[in-house]
Short mmCIF file of C-alpha atoms and ligand atoms in Angstrom, two decimals:
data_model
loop_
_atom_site.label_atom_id
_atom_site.label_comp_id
_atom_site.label_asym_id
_atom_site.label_seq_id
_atom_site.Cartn_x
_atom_site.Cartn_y
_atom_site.Cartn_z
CA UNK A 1 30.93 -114.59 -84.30
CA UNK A 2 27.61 -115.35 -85.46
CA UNK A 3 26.77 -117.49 -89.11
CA UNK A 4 25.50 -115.40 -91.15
CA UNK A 5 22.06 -116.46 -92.13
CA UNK A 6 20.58 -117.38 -95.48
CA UNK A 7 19.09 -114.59 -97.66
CA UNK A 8 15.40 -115.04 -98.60
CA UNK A 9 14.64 -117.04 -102.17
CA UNK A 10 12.80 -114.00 -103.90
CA UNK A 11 16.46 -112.16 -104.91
CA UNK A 12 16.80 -115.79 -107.35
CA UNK A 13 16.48 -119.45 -107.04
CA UNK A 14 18.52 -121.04 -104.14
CA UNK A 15 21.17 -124.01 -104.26
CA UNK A 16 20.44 -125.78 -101.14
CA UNK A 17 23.56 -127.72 -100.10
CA UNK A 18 22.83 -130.85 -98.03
CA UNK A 19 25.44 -132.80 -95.67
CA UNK A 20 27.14 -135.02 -97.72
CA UNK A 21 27.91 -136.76 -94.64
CA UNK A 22 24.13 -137.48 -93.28
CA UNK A 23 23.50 -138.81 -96.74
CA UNK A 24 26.29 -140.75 -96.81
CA UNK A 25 25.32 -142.45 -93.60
CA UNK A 26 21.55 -142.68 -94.70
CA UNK A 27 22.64 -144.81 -97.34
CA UNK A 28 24.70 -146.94 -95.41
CA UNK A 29 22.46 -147.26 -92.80
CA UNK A 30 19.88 -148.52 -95.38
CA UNK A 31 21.92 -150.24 -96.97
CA UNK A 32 23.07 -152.04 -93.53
CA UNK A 33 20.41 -154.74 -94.39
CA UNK A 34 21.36 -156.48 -97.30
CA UNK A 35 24.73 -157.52 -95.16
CA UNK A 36 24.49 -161.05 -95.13
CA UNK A 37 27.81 -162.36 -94.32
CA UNK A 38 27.60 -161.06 -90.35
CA UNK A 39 31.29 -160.89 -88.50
CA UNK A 40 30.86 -163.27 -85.95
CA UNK A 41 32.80 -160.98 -82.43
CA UNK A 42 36.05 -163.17 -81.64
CA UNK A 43 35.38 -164.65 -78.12
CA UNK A 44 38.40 -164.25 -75.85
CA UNK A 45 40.73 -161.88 -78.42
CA UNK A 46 42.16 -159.81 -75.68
CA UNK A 47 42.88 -157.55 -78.74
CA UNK A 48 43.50 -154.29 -77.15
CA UNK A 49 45.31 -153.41 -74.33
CA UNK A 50 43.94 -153.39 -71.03
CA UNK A 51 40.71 -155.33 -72.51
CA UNK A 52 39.94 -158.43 -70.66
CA UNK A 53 38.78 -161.46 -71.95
CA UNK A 54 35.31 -161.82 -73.55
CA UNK A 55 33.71 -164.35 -70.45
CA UNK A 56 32.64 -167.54 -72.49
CA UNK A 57 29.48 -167.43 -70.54
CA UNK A 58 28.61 -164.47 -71.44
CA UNK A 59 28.82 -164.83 -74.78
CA UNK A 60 24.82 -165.89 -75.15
CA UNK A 61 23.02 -165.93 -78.72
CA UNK A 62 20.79 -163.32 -78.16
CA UNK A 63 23.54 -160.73 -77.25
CA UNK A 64 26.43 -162.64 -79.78
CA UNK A 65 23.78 -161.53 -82.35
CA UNK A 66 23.06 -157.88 -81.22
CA UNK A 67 26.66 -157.70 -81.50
CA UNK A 68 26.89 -158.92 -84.63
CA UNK A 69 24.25 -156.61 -86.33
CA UNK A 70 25.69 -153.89 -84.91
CA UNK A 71 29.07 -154.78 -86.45
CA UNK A 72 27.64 -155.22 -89.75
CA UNK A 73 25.79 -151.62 -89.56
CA UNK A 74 29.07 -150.14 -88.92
CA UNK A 75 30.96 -152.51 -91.31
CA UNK A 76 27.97 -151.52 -94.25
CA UNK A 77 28.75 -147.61 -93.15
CA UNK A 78 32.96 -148.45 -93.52
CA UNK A 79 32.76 -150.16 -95.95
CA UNK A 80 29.63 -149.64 -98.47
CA UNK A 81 30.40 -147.69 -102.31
CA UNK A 82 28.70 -144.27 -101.00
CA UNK A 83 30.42 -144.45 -97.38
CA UNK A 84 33.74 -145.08 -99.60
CA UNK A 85 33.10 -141.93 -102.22
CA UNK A 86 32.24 -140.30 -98.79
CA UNK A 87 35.45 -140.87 -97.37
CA UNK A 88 37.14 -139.98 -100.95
CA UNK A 89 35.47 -136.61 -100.58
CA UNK A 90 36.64 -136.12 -97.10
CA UNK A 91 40.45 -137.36 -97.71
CA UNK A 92 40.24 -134.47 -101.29
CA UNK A 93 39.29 -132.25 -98.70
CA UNK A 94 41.83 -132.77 -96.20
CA UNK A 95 43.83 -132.65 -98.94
CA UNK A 96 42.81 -128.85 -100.46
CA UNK A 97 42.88 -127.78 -97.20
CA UNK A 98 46.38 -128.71 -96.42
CA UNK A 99 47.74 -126.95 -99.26
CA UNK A 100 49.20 -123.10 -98.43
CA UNK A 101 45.97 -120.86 -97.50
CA UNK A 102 45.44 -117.90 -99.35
CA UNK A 103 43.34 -115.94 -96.84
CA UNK A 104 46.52 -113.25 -95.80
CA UNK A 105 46.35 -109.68 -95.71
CA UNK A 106 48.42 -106.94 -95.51
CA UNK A 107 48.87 -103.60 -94.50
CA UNK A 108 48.27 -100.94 -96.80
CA UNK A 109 49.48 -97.52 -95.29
CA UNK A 110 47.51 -94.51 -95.31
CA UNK A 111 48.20 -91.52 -97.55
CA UNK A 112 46.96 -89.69 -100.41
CA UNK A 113 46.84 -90.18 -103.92
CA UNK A 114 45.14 -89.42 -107.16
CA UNK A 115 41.96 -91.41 -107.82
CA UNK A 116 40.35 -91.76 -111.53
CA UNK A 117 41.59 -90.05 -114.21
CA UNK A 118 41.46 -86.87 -116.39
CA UNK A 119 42.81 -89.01 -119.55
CA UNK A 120 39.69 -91.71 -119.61
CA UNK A 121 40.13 -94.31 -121.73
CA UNK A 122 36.04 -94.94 -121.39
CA UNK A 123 34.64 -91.79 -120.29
CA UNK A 124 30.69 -93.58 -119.94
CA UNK A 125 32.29 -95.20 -116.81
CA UNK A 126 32.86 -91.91 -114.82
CA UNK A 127 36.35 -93.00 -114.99
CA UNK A 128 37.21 -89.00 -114.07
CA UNK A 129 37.72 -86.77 -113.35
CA UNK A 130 41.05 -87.06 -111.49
CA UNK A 131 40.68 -86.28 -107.72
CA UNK A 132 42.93 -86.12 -104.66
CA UNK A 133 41.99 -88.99 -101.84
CA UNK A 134 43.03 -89.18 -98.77
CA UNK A 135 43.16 -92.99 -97.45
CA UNK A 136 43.55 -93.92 -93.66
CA UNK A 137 45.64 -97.52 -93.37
CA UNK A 138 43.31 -100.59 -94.02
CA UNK A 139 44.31 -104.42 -94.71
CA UNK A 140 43.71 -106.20 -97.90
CA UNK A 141 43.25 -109.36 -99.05
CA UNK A 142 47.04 -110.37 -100.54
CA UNK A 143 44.39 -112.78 -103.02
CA UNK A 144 41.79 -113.06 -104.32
CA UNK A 145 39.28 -115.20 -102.76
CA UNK A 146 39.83 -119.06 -103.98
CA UNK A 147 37.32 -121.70 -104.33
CA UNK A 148 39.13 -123.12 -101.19
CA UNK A 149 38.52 -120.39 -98.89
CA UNK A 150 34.99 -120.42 -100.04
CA UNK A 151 33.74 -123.71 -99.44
CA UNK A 152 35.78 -123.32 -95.85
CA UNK A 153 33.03 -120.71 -95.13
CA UNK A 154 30.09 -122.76 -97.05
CA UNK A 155 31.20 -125.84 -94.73
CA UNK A 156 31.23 -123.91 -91.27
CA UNK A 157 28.15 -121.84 -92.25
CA UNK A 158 25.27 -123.77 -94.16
CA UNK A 159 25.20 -120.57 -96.14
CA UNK A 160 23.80 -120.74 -99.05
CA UNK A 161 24.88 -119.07 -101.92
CA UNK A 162 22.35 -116.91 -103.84
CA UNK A 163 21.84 -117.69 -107.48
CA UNK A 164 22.40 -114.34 -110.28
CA UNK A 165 18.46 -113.26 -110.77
CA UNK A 166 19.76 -111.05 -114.01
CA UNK A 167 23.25 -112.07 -115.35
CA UNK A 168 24.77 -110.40 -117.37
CA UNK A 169 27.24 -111.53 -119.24
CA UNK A 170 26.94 -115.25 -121.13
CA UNK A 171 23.76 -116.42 -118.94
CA UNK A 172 24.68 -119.90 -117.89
CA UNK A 173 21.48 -121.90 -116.48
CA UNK A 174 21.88 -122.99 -112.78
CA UNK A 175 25.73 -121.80 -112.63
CA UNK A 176 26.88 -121.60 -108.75
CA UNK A 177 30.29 -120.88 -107.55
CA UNK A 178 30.50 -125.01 -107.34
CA UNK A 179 29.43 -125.74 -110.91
CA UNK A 180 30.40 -122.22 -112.74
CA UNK A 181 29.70 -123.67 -116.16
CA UNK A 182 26.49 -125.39 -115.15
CA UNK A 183 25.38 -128.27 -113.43
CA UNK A 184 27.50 -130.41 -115.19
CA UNK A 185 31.09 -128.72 -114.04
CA UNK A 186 33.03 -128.66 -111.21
CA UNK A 187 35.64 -126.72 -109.08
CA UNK A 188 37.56 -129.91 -108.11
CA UNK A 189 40.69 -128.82 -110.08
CA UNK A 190 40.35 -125.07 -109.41
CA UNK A 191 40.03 -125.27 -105.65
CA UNK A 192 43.42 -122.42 -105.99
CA UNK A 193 41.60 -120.36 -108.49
CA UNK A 194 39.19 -117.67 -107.39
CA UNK A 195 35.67 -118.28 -106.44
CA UNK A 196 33.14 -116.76 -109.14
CA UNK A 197 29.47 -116.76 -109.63
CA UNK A 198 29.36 -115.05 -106.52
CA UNK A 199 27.26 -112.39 -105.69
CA UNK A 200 27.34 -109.06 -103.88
CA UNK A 201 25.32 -110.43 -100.80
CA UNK A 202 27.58 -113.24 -100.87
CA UNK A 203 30.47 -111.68 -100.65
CA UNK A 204 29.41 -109.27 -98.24
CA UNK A 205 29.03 -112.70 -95.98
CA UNK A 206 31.97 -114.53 -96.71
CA UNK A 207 33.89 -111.10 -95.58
CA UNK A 208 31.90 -110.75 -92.55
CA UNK A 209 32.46 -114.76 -91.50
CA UNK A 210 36.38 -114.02 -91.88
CA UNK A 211 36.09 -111.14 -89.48
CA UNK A 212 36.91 -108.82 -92.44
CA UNK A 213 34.93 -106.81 -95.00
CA UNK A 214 34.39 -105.95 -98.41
CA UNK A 215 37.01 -102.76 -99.47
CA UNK A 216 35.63 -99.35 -100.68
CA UNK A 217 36.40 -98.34 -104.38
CA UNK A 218 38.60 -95.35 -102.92
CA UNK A 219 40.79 -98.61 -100.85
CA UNK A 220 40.55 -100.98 -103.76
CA UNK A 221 42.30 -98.70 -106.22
CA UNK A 222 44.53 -97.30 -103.97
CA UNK A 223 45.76 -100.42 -103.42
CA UNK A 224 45.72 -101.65 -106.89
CA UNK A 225 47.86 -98.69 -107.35
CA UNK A 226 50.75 -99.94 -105.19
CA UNK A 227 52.40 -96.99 -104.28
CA UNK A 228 52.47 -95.63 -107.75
CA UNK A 229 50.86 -92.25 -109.56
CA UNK A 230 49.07 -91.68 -112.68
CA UNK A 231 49.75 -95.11 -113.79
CA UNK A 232 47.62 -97.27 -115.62
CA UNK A 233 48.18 -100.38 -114.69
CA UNK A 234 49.40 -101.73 -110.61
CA UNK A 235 53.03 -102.26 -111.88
CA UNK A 236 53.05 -98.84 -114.56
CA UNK A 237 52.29 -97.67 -117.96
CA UNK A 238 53.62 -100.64 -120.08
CA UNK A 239 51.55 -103.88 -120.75
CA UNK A 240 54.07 -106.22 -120.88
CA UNK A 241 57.59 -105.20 -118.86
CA UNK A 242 60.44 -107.16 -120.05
CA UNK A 243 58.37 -108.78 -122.40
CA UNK A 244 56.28 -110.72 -119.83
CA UNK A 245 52.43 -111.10 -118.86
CA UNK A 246 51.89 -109.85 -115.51
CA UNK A 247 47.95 -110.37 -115.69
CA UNK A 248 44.78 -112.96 -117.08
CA UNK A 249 43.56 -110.99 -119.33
CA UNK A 250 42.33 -111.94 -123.12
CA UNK A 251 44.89 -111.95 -126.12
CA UNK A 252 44.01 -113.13 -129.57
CA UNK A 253 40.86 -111.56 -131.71
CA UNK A 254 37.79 -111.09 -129.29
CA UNK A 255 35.47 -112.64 -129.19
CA UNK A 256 36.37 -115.65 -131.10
CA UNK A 257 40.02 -116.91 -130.63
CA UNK A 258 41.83 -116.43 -127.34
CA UNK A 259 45.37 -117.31 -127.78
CA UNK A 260 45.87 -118.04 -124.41
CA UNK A 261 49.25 -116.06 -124.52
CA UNK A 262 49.49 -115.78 -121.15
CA UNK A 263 48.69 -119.13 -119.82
CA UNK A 264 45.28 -118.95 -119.61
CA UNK A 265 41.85 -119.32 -121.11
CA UNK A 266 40.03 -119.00 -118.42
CA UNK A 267 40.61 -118.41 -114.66
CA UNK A 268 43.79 -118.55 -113.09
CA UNK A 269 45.19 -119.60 -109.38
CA UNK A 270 45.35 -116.59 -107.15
CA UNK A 271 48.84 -116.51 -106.97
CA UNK A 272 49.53 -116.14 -110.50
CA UNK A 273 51.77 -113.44 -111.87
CA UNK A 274 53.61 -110.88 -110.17
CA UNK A 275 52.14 -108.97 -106.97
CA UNK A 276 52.58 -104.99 -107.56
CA UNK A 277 53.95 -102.76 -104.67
CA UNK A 278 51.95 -103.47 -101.90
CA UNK A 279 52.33 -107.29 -102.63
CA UNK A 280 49.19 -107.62 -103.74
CA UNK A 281 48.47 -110.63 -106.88
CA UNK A 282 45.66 -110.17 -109.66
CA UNK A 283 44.58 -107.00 -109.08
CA UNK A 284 43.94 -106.32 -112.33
CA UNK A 285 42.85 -109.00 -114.84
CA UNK A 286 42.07 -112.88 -113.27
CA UNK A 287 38.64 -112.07 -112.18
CA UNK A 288 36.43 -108.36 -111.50
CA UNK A 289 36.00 -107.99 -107.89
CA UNK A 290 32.96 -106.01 -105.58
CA UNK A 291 33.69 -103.30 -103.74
CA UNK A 292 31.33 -101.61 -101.20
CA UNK A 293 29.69 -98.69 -103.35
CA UNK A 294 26.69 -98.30 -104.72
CA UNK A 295 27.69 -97.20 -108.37
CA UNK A 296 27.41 -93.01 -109.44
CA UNK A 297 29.58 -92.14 -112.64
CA UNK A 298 29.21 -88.55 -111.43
CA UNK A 299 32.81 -87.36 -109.14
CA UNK A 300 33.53 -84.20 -107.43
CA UNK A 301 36.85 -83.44 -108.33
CA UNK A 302 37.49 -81.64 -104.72
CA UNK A 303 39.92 -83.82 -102.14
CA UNK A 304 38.05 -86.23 -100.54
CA UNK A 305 38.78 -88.15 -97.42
CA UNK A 306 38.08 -92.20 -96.91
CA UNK A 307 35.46 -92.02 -99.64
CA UNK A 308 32.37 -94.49 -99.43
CA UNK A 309 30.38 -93.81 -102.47
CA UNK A 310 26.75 -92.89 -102.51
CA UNK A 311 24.19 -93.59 -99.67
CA UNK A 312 22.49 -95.55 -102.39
CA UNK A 313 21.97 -96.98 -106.16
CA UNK A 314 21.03 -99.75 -107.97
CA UNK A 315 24.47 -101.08 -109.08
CA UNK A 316 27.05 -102.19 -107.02
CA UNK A 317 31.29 -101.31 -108.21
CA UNK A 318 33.14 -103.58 -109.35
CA UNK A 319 36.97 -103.24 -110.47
CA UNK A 320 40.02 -104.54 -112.27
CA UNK A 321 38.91 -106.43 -115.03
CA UNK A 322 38.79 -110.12 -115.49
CA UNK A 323 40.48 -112.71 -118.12
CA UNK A 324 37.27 -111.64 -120.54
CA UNK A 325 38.47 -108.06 -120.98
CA UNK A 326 40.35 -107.10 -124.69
CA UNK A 327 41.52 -104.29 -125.29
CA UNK A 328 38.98 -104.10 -127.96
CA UNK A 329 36.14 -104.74 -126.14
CA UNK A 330 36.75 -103.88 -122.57
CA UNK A 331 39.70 -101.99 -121.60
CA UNK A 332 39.00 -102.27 -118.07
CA UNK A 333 41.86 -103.83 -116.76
CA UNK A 334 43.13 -100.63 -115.16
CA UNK A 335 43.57 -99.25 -112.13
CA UNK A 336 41.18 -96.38 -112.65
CA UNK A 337 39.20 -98.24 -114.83
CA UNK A 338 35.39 -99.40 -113.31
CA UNK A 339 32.51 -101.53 -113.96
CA UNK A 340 29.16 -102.26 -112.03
CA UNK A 341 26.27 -104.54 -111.63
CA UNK A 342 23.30 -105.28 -109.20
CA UNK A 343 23.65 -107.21 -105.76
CA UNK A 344 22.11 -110.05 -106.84
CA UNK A 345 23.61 -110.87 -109.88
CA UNK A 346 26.40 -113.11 -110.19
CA UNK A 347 29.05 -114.13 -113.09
CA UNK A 348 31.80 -116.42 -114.23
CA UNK A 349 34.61 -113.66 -114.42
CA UNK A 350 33.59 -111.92 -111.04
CA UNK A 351 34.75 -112.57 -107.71
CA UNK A 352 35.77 -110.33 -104.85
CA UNK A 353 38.61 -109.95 -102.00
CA UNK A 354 38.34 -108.49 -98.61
CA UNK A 355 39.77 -105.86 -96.77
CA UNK A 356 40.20 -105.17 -92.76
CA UNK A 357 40.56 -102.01 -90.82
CA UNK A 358 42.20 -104.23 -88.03
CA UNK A 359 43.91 -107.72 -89.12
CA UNK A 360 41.71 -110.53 -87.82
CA UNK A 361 43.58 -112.45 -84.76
CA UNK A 362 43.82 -115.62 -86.19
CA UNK A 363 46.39 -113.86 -88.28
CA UNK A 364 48.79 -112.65 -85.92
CA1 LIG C 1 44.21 -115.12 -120.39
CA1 LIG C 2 41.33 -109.29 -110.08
#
């Protein structure tokens, strides 16, 4: 499968990621000079097996000394402070990566089912009206996409991730899906939540690397649906069944006190509260995610089949609401419920998850 390849600066500034790695060993390498206390190579060790003997007369200066400063250039790589943070990096990395991936799917079976609504709750949207869809089986992402199986793609890739031109929402100066509240944060504790500052393009490639893509609107509220009609949320009509929170959203007087009912303030991992019928987590609420159409508020209310959206637009949709959304202020976090913005732009709250019309082989 080929990388895909870097988009062109003039949608934004670019975040160019260097190898950690060749810096690393640039430094050590230049650092490899200030070693003054050479190893001397241990004549006759045997350490090994099946090494023989060092010959003593073989053991002349000039080549003793080669030796020796090439054991101190590897010693100043092992061993110097950047080599070390280096090899912290790598070991946190081995680390995220062992933990459970989040990158399954699952089927979604065809069938037909009632798209939008002819009870909008924010008409401007194009929310309705209520129209009959027919849906051929596709896979979806059982998560959204984590921080972990982003920088999995970043790493294997060199992509680089575009920067929002126009954002929308709280602009935060140089924010990138590593440093979402600026240059000064980090993801290192929120490798299991979902990627954000991610834009359209960049989603687009992430779901082409996996061998999967991004889902229509028509698939992404079907599935956010789960096998149930007319309902507003994925798991029914009632906000909180048996009492419980079953998505991120905001609770407490927006936009100045969150209370944090449900656990969180901000983002939260992937595989947070209960999946809805298809087994699908965080459809609604956690963070917005892209879908594949260009953005039209206007709907025929005929039966359509496999929907794509219009040819073209400006805007991009986006759906399900994110842990910013109050009732008061943006009741989005419903099924039917819909959003957009451009390509290009990026923000803390939105992310994305794929969708397949075959499952990739490497998860069989
Ligand atoms: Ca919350
Ligand atoms: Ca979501």
């Amino acid at each position: 499968m080929a990388a895909p390849t870097a988009r062109s600066p003039d949608a934004g500034g670019l975040i160019l990621y260097l190898y950690p790695a060749l810096i690393a060993l640039s430094l050590g390498l230049n650092h490899a000079h200030e070693i003054t206390d050479v190893p001397r190579p241990r004549s006759g060790c045997g350490c090994g097996s099946g090494s023989t003997s060092r010959p003593e007369a073989a053991g002349s200066l000039p080549e003793a000394a080669s030796d020796s400063i090439s054991l101190a250039k590897q010693a100043a790589v092992k061993y110097s402070r950047e080599a070390n943070v280096e090899a912290q990096k790598i070991a946190q990395d081995h680390r995220s990566h062992s933990k459970p991936r989040t990158n399954q799917m699952v089927l979604i079976p065809g069938g037909v089912f009632t798209m939008g609504t002819n009870d909008p709750k924010i008409p401007q949207d194009g929310e309705g009206p209520a129209r009959k869809a027919h849906i051929k089986q596709f896979y979806m992402d059982v998560y959204e996409v984590t921080n972990a199986e982003f920088e999995r793609f970043i790493k294997s890739t060199d992509y680089i991730t575009e920067v929002a031109a126009a954002p929308w929402w709280l602009p935060v100066k140089e924010a990138s899906w590593k440093h979402p509240e600026g240059p000064d944060s980090n993801i290192t504790k929120r490798m299991d939540h979902p990627v954000v500052h991610i834009s359209w393009h960049n989603a687009v490639a992430y779901c082409a690397w996996a061998d999967k893509r991004l889902p229509t609107e028509t698939e992404w509220e079907y599935a956010c649906r789960g096998g149930l009609e007319n309902r507003l949320f994925p798991w029914g009509n009632n906000l909180h069944p048996k009492d419980q929170h079953y998505m991120n959203i905001w609770q407490g007087d927006f936009p100045h006190h969150n209370t944090e009912d449900d656990g969180y303030a901000n983002t939260a991992p992937v595989t947070s509260f209960p999946p809805n019928g298809y087994g699908l987590f965080n459809m609604a609420g956690n963070v917005w995610e892209w879908t594949l159409d260009w953005w039209t508020i206007h709907h025929t209310a005929d039966e359509v089949e496999n929907p794509t959206g219009p040819a073209s637009g400006k805007d991009k949709v986006k759906k399900g609401g994110s842990y910013m959304c109050h009732e008061s202020y943006c009741y989005r976090y419903r099924c039917a419920a819909r959003s957009q913005n451009t390509p290009d732009s990026s923000a803390s709250n939105l992310g994305f998850r794929c969708a397949a019309d075959q499952l990739p082989d490497y998860l069989k």
